[in-house]
GROMACS .gro file of C-alpha atoms in nm:
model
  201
    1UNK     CA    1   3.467   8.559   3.446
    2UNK     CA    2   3.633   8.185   3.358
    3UNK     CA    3   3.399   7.945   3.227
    4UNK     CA    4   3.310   7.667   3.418
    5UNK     CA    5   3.495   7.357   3.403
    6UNK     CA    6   3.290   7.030   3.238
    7UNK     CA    7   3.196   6.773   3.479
    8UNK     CA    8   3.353   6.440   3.410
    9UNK     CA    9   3.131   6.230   3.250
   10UNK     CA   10   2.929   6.455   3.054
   11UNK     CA   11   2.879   6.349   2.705
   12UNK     CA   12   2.992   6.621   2.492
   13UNK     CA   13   2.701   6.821   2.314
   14UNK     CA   14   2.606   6.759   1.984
   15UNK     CA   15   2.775   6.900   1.678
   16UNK     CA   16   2.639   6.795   1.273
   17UNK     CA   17   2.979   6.894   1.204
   18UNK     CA   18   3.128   6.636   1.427
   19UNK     CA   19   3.094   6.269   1.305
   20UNK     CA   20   3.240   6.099   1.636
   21UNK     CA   21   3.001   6.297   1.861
   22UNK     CA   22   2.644   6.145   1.638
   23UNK     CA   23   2.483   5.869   1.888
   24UNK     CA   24   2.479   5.513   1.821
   25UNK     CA   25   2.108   5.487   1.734
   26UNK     CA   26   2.094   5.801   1.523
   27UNK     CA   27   2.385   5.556   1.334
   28UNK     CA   28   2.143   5.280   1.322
   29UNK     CA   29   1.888   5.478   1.185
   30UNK     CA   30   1.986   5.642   0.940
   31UNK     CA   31   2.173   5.279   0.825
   32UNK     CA   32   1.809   5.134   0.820
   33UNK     CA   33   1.652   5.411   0.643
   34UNK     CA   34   1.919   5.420   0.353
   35UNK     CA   35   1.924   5.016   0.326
   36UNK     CA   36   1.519   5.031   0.287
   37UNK     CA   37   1.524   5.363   0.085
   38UNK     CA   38   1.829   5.173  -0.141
   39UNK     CA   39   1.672   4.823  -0.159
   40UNK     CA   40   1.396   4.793  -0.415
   41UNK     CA   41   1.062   4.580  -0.317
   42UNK     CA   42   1.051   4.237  -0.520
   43UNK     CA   43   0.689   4.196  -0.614
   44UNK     CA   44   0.804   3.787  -0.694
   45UNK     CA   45   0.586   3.562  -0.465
   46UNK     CA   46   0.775   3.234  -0.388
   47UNK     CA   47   0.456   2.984  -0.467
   48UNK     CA   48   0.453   2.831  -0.128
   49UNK     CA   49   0.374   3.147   0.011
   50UNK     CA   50   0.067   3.187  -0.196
   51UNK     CA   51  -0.274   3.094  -0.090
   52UNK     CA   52  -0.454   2.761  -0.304
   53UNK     CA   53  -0.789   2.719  -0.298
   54UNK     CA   54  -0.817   2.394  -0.430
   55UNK     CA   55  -0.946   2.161  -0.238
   56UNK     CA   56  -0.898   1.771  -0.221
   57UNK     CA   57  -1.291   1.700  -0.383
   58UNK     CA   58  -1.172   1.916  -0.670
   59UNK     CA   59  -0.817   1.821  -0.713
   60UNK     CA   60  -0.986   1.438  -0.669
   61UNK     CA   61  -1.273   1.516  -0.942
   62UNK     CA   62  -0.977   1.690  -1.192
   63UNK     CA   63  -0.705   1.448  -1.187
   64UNK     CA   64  -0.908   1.078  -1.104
   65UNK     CA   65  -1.147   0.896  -1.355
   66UNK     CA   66  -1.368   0.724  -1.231
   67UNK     CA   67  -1.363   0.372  -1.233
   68UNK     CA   68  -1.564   0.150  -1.472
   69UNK     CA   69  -1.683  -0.194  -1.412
   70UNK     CA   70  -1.784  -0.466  -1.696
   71UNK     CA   71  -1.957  -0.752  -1.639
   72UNK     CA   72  -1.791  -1.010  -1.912
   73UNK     CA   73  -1.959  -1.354  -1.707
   74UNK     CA   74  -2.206  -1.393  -2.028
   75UNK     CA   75  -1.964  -1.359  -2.267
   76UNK     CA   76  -1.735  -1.647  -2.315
   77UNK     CA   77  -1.540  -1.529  -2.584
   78UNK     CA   78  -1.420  -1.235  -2.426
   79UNK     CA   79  -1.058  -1.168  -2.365
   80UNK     CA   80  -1.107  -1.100  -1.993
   81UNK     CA   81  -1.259  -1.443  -1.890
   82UNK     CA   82  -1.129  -1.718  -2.154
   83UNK     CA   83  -1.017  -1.974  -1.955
   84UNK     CA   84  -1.244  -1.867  -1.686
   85UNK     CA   85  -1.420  -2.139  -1.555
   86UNK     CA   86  -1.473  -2.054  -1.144
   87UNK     CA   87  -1.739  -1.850  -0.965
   88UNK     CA   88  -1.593  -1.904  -0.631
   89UNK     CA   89  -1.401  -2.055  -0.429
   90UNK     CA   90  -1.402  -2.144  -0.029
   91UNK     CA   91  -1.264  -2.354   0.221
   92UNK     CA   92  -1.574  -2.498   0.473
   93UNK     CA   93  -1.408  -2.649   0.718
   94UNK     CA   94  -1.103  -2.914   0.772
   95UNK     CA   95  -1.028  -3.296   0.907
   96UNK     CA   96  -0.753  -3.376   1.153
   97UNK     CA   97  -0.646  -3.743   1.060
   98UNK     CA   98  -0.413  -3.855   1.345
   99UNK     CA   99  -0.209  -4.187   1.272
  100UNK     CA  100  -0.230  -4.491   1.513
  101UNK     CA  101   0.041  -4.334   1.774
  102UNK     CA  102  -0.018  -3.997   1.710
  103UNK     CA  103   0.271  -3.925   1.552
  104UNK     CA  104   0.190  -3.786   1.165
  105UNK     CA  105  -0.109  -3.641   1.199
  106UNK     CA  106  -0.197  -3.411   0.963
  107UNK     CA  107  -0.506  -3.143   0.830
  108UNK     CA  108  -0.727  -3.228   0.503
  109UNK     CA  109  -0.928  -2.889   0.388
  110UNK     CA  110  -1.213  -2.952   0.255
  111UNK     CA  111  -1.254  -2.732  -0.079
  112UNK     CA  112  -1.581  -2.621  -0.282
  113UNK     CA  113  -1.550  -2.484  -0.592
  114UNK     CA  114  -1.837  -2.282  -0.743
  115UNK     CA  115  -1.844  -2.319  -1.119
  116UNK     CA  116  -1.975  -2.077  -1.443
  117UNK     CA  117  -2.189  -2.362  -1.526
  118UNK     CA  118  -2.454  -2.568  -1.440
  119UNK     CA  119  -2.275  -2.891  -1.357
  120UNK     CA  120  -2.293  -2.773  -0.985
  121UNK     CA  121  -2.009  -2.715  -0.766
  122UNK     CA  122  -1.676  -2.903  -0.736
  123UNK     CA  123  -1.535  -3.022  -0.397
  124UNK     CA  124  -1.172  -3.148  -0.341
  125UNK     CA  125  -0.991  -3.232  -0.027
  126UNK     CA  126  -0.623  -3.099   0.006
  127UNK     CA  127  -0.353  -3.094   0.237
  128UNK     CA  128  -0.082  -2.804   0.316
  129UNK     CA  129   0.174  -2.936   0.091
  130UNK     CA  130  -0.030  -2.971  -0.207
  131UNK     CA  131  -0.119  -2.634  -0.209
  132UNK     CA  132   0.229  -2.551  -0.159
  133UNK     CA  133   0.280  -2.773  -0.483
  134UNK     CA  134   0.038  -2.652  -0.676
  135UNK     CA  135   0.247  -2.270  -0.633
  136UNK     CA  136   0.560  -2.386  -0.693
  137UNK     CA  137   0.444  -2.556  -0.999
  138UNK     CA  138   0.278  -2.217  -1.095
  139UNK     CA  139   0.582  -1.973  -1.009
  140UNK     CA  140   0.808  -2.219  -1.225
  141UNK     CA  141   0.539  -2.161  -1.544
  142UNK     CA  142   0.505  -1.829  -1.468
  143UNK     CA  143   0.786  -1.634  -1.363
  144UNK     CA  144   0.641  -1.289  -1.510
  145UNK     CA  145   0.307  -1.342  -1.270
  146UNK     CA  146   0.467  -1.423  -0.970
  147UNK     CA  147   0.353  -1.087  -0.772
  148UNK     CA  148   0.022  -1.233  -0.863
  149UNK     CA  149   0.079  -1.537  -0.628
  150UNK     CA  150   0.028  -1.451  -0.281
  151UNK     CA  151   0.219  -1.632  -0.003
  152UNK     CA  152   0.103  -1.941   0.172
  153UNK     CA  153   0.025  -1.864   0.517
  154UNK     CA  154   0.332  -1.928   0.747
  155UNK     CA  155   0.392  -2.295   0.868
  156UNK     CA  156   0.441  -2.381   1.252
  157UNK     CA  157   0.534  -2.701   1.454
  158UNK     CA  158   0.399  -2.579   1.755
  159UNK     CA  159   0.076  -2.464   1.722
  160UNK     CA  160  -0.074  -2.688   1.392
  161UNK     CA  161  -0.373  -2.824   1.564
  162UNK     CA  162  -0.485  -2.536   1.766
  163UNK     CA  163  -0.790  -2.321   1.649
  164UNK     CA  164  -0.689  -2.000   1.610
  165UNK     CA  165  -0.409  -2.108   1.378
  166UNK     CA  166  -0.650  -2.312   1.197
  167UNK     CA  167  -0.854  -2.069   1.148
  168UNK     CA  168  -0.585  -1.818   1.022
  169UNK     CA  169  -0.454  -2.119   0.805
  170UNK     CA  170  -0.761  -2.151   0.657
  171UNK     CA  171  -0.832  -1.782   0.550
  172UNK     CA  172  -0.497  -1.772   0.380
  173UNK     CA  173  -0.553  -2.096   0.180
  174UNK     CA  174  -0.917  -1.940   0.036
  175UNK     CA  175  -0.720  -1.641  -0.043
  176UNK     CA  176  -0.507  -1.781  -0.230
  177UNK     CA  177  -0.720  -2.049  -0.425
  178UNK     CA  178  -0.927  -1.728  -0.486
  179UNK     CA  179  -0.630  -1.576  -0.646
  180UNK     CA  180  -0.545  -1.851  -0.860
  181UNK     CA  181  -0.912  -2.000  -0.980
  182UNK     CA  182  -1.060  -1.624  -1.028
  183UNK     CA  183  -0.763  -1.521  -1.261
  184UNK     CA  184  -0.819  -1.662  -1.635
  185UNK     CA  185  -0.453  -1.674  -1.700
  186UNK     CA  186  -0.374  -1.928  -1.395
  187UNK     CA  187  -0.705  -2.104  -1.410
  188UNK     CA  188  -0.729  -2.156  -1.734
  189UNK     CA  189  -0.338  -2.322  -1.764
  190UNK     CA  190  -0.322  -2.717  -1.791
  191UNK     CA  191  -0.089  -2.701  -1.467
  192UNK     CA  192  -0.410  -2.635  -1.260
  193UNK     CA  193  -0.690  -2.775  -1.438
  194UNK     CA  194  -0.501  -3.131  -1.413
  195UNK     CA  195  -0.380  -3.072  -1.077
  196UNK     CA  196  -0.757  -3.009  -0.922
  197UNK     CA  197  -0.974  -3.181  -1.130
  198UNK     CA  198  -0.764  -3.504  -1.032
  199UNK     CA  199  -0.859  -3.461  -0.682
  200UNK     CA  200  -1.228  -3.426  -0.725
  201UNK     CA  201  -1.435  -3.679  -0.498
   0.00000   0.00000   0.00000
């Protein structure tokens, strides 16, 4: 009796012996098994992978001091406030003085200074460009402190006289006599003493 012929098509049975006839996946897994059996398991962590407990109260209470604050007012010796002479310092209100045609008017500020003493407080009237004086003067004498200047607020042609820029004007003015009368190293310098006390009235 003569064996049957194979179909076409058939995928030819399985032989160990036979290298060419082991499927595709049994490949595949026996690559996977020898690359995991082969590789050895790190037990290295990469830190970002790890968990951290530590919270931002307890990294804040760890790594911050706390800040300390010393009243040196009474002392007049001290270090801190020789030279020292203003309490503080604001800006009440302002005058408009308009010339005969209109043309050159211009904004007084009316100043008051409150002093360490008892002599009371200390009013002065400037204008724009004196306080824009009185910082150039103090940039030229002090060239190492001029991050401790702040900026004059910006000028403007347009809008001078109108309230809101008035009242913006005058917040940045306060700030900075603030800045300058409430630091011992500025307020304490000739330049500024002789500058302000010659416009008391």
């Amino acid at each position: 009796m003569e064996p049957e012929p194979e179909e076409a098509g058939a995928a030819p049975p399985h032989s160990p012996s036979n290298p060419e006839s082991t499927p595709a996946h049994a490949e595949t897994d026996n690559q996977s098994t020898t690359s995991t059996v082969s590789r050895p398991i790190s037990g290295v962590v990469p830190p970002y992978w790890r968990r951290h407990d530590r919270n931002i109260s307890q990294a804040s209470q760890s790594s911050l001091r706390g800040i300390t604050l010393e009243d040196h007012t009474a002392d007049p010796d001290s270090e801190t406030t020789r030279g020292l002479w203003a309490r503080s310092v604001a800006i009440d209100d302002h005058v408009v003085v308009r010339g005969m045609t209109g043309v050159g008017s211009y904004v007084v500020w009316n100043c008051t200074i409150q002093t360490l003493d008892v002599r009371g407080p200390i009013v002065l009237r400037m204008r724009y460009s004196e306080f824009d004086d009185l910082r150039q003067r103090l940039v030229t004498s002090f060239p190492h402190a001029r991050s401790a200047l702040p900026a004059l607020p910006p000028k403007s042609v347009l809008f001078k006289f109108r309230p809101k820029f008035l009242e913006s004007r005058r917040v940045g003015l306060e700030y900075f006599l603030n800045c300058i009368l409430l630091n011992p190293e500025f307020s304490g310098s000739p330049i500024v003493k002789d500058f302000l006390f010659g416009r008391i009235c």
